[in-house]
Tab-separated table of C-alpha atoms in Angstrom:
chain	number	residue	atom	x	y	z
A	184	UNK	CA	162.228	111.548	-63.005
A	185	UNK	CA	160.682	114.470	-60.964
A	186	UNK	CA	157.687	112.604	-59.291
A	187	UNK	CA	155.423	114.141	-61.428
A	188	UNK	CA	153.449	112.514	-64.762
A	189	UNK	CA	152.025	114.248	-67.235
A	190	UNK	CA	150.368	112.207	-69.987
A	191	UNK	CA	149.882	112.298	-72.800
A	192	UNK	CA	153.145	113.771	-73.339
A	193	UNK	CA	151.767	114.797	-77.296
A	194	UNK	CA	148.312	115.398	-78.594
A	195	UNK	CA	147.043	116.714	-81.926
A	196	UNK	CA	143.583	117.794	-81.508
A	197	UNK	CA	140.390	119.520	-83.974
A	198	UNK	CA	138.955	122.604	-82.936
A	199	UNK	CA	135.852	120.626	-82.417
A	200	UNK	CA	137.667	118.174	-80.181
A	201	UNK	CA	137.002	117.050	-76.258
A	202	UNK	CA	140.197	115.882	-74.675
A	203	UNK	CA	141.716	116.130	-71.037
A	204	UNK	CA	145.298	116.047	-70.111
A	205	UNK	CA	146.251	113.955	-66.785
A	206	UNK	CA	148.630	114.981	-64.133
A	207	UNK	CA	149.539	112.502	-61.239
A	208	UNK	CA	152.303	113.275	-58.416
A	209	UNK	CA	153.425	111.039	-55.826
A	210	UNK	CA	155.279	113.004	-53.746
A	211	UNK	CA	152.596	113.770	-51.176
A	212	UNK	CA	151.782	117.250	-52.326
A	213	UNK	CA	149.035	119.000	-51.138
A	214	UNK	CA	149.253	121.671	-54.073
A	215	UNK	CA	149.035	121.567	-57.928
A	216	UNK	CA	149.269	123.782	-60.721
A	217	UNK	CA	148.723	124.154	-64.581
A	218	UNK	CA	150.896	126.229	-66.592
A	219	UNK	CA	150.625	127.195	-70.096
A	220	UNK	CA	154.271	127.877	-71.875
A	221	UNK	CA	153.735	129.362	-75.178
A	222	UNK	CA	157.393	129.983	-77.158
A	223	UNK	CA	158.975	133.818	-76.627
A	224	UNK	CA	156.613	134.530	-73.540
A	225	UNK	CA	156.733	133.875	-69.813
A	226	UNK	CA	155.311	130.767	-68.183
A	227	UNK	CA	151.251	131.785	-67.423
A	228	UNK	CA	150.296	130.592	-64.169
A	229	UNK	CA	146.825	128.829	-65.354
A	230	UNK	CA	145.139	127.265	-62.203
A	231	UNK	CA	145.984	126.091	-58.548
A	232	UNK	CA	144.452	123.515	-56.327
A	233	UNK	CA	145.228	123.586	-52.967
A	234	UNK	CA	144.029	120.532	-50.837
A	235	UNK	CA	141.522	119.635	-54.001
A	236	UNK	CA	140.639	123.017	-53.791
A	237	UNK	CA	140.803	125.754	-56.217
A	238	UNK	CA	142.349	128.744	-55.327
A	239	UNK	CA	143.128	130.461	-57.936
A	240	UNK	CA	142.217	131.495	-61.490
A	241	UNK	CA	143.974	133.585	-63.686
A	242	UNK	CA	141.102	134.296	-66.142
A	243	UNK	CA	141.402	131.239	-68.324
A	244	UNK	CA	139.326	130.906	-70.754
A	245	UNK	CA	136.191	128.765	-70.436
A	246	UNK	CA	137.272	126.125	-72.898
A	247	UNK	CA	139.631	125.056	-70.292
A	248	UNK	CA	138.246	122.913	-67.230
A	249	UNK	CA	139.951	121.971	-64.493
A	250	UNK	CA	139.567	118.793	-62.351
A	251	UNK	CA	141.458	117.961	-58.886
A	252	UNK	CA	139.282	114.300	-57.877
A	253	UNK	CA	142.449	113.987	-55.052
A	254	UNK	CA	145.658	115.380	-53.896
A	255	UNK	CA	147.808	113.116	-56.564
A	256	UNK	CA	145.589	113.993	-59.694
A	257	UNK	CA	144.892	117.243	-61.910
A	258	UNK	CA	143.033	116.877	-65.007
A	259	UNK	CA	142.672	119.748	-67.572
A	260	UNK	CA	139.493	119.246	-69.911
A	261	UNK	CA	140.023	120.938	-73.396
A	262	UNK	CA	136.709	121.488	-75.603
A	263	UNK	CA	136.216	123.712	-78.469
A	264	UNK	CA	140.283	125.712	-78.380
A	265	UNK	CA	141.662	127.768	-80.667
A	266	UNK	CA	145.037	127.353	-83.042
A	267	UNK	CA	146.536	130.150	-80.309
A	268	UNK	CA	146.017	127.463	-77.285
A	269	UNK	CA	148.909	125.338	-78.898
A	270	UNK	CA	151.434	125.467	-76.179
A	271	UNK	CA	153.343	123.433	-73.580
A	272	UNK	CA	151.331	122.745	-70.818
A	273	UNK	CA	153.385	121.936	-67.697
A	274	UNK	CA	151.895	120.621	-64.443
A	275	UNK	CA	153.429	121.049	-61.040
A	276	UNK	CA	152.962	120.603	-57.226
A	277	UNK	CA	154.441	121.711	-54.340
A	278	UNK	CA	154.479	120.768	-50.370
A	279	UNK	CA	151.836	123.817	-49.897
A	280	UNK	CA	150.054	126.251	-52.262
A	281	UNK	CA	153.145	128.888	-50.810
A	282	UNK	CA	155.614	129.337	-53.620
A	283	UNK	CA	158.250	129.841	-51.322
A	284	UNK	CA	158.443	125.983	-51.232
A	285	UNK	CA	159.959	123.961	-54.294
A	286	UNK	CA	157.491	123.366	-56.803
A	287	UNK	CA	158.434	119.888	-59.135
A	288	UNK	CA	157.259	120.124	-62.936
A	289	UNK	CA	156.369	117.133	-64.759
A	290	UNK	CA	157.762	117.089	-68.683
A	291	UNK	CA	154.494	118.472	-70.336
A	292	UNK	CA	151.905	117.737	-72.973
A	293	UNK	CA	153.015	119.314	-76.124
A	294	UNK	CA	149.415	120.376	-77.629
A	295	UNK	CA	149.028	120.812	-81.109
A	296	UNK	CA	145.418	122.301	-82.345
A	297	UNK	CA	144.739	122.234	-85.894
B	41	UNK	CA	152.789	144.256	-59.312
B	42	UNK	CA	155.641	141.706	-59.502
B	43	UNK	CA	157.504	141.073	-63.076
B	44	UNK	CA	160.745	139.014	-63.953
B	45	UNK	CA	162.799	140.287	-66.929
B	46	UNK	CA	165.559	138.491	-68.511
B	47	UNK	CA	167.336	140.537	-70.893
B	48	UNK	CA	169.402	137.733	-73.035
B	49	UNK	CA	166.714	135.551	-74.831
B	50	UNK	CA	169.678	133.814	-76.236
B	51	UNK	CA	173.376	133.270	-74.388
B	52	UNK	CA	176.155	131.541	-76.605
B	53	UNK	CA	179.037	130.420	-75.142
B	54	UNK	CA	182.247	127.783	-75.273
B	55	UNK	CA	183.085	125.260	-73.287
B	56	UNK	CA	184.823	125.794	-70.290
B	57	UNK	CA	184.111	129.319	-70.204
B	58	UNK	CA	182.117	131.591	-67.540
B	59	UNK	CA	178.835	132.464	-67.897
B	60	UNK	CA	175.642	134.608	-66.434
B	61	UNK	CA	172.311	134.820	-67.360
B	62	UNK	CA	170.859	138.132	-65.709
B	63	UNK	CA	167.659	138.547	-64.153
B	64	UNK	CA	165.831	141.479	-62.795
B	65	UNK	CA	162.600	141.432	-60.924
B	66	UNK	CA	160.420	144.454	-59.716
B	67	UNK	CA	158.784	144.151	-56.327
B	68	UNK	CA	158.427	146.395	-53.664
B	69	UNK	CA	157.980	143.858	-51.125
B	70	UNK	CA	160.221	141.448	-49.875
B	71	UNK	CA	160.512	138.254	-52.699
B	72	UNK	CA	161.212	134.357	-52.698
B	73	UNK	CA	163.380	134.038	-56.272
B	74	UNK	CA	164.474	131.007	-57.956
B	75	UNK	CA	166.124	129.489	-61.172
B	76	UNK	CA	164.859	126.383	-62.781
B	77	UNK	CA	166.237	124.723	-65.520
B	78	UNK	CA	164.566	123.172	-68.545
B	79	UNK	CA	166.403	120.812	-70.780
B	80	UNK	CA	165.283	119.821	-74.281
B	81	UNK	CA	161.487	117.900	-73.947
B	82	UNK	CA	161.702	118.026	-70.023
B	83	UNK	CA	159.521	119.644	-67.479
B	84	UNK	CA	161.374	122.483	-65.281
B	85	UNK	CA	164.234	122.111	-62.720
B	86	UNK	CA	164.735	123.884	-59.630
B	87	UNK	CA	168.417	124.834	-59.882
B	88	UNK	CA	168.734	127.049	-56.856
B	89	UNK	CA	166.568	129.593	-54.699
B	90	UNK	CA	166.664	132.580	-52.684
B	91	UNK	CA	164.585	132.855	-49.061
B	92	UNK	CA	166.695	134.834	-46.578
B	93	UNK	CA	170.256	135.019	-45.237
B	94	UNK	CA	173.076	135.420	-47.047
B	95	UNK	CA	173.034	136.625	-50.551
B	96	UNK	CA	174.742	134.127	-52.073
B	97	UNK	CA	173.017	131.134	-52.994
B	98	UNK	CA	174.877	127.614	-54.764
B	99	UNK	CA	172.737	125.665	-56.475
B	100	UNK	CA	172.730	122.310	-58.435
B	101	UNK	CA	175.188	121.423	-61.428
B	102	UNK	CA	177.741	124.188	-60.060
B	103	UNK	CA	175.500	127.009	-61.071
B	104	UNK	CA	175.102	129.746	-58.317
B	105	UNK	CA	173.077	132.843	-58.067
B	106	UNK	CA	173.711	136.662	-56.035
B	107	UNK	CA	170.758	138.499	-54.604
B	108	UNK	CA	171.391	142.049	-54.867
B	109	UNK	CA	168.411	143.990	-53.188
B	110	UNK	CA	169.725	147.101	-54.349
B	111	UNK	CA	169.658	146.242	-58.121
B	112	UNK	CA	166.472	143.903	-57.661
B	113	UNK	CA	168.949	141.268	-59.310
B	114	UNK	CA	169.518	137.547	-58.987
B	115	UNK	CA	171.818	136.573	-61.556
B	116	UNK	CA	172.863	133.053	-62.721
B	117	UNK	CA	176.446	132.374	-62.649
B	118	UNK	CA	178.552	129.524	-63.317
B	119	UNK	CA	182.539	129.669	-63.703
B	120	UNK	CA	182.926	126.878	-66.095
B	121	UNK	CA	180.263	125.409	-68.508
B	122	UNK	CA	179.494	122.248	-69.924
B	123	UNK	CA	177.949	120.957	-73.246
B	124	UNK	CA	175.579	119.226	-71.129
B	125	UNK	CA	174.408	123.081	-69.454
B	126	UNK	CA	172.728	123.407	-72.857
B	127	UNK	CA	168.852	124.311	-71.958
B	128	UNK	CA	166.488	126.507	-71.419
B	129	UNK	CA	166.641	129.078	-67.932
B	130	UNK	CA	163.740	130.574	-66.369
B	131	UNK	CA	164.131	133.005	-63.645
B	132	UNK	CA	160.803	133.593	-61.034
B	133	UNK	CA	159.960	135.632	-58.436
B	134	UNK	CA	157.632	135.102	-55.491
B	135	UNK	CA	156.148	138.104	-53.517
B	136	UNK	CA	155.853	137.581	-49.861
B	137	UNK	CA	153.701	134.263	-48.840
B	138	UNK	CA	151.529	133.824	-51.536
B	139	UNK	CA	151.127	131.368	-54.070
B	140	UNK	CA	151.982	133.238	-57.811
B	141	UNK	CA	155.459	131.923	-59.218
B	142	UNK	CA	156.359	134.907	-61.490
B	143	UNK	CA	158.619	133.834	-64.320
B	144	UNK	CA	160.412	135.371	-67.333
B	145	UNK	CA	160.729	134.770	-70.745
B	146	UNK	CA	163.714	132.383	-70.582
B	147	UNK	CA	167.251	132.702	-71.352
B	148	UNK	CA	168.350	129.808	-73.717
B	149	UNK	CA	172.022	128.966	-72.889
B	150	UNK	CA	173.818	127.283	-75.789
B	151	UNK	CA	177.180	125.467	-75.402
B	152	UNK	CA	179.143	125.535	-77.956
B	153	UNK	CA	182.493	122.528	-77.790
């Protein structure tokens, strides 16, 4: 157990589909972060929320929406993906948005999109 | 810009015997560098990191890691494996104080008995 939820931890969805994956930490983190791991390439850094805040983007795609409604919860609304978007997606948090601190992963939603 | 590369996508090895997973990073500022670990269906793992001061770092689960500036290297080590070391190892690199984890492809380390 690493502090850090991710549910659901499977989800088959449509093209046409609306879903949102949850991430909750209770660790006291003021940063968290979306990755996408897709098999035979490197962990994309996706989005980060400092203090509820985004800071960064790394030129996601539109059809993927982040929410951060407090410092324990990160949502990721999915609308309208492609087959390509079927990955792991791992969220994370750390002390501060300064990757020099640890950073704790939760176990991932494996997404499926058919 | 910053970029990890692991060489070995895939390490087999037996029981009891020595391994290292290599990593290389490019940066031309000074770097934060870590190994996580993920096993099968699990999130990542910090195993061990790099900040400053001496090069050698020991990590969790006997593994340990050597900065070596000159070779922009930071390679996993660990002197006697288990079946249980079976997983997946990503190395990352952080540039100076900002807030980008850099990671690499993954080395998947498979213990054979």
């Amino acid at each position: 157990e690493t502090g850090v939820t991710q549910t659901p931890r499977h989800l088959v969805m449509g093209m046409t589909n609306k879903k949102s994956l949850k991430c909750e930490q209770h660790l006291g983190h003021n940063a968290m972060y979306w990755y996408k791991q897709s098999a035979k390439k490197p962990l994309e850094l996706m989005f980060v929320y400092s203090l509820e805040e985004r800071v960064e983007n790394n030129s996601v795609p539109s059809r993927f929406s982040p929410e951060c409604p407090n410092s324990s919860h990160l949502f990721l609304h999915l609308h309208t993906l492609q087959p390509e978007d079927s990955a792991l997606y791992l969220c994370a948090s750390s002390q501060v948005a300064r990757m020099n601190t640890e950073a704790f992963f939760g176990q991932g939603t494996r997404l499926t999109v058919v | 810009a910053q970029s990890v590369t692991q060489l070995d996508s895939q390490v087999p090895v037996f029981e009891e015997a020595p391994v290292e997973l290599r990593c290389n990073y490019s940066s031309s500022v000074s770097v934060y560098l870590f190994w996580y670990v993920q096993y099968p269906n699990q999130g990542l793992q910090l195993l061990l990191k790099y900040l400053s001061g001496s090069t050698l770092v020991k990590g969790i689960n006997g593994f340990e890691a050597e900065f070596n500036k000159s070779q922009t290297s930071f390679h996993l080590r660990k002197p006697s494996v288990h079946i249980s070391d079976t997983a997946e190892y990503f190395c990352a690199v952080s540039e100076g104080d900002t807030d980008k984890l850099i990671f690499g492809t993954g080395t998947r380390l498979q213990v054979f008995p």
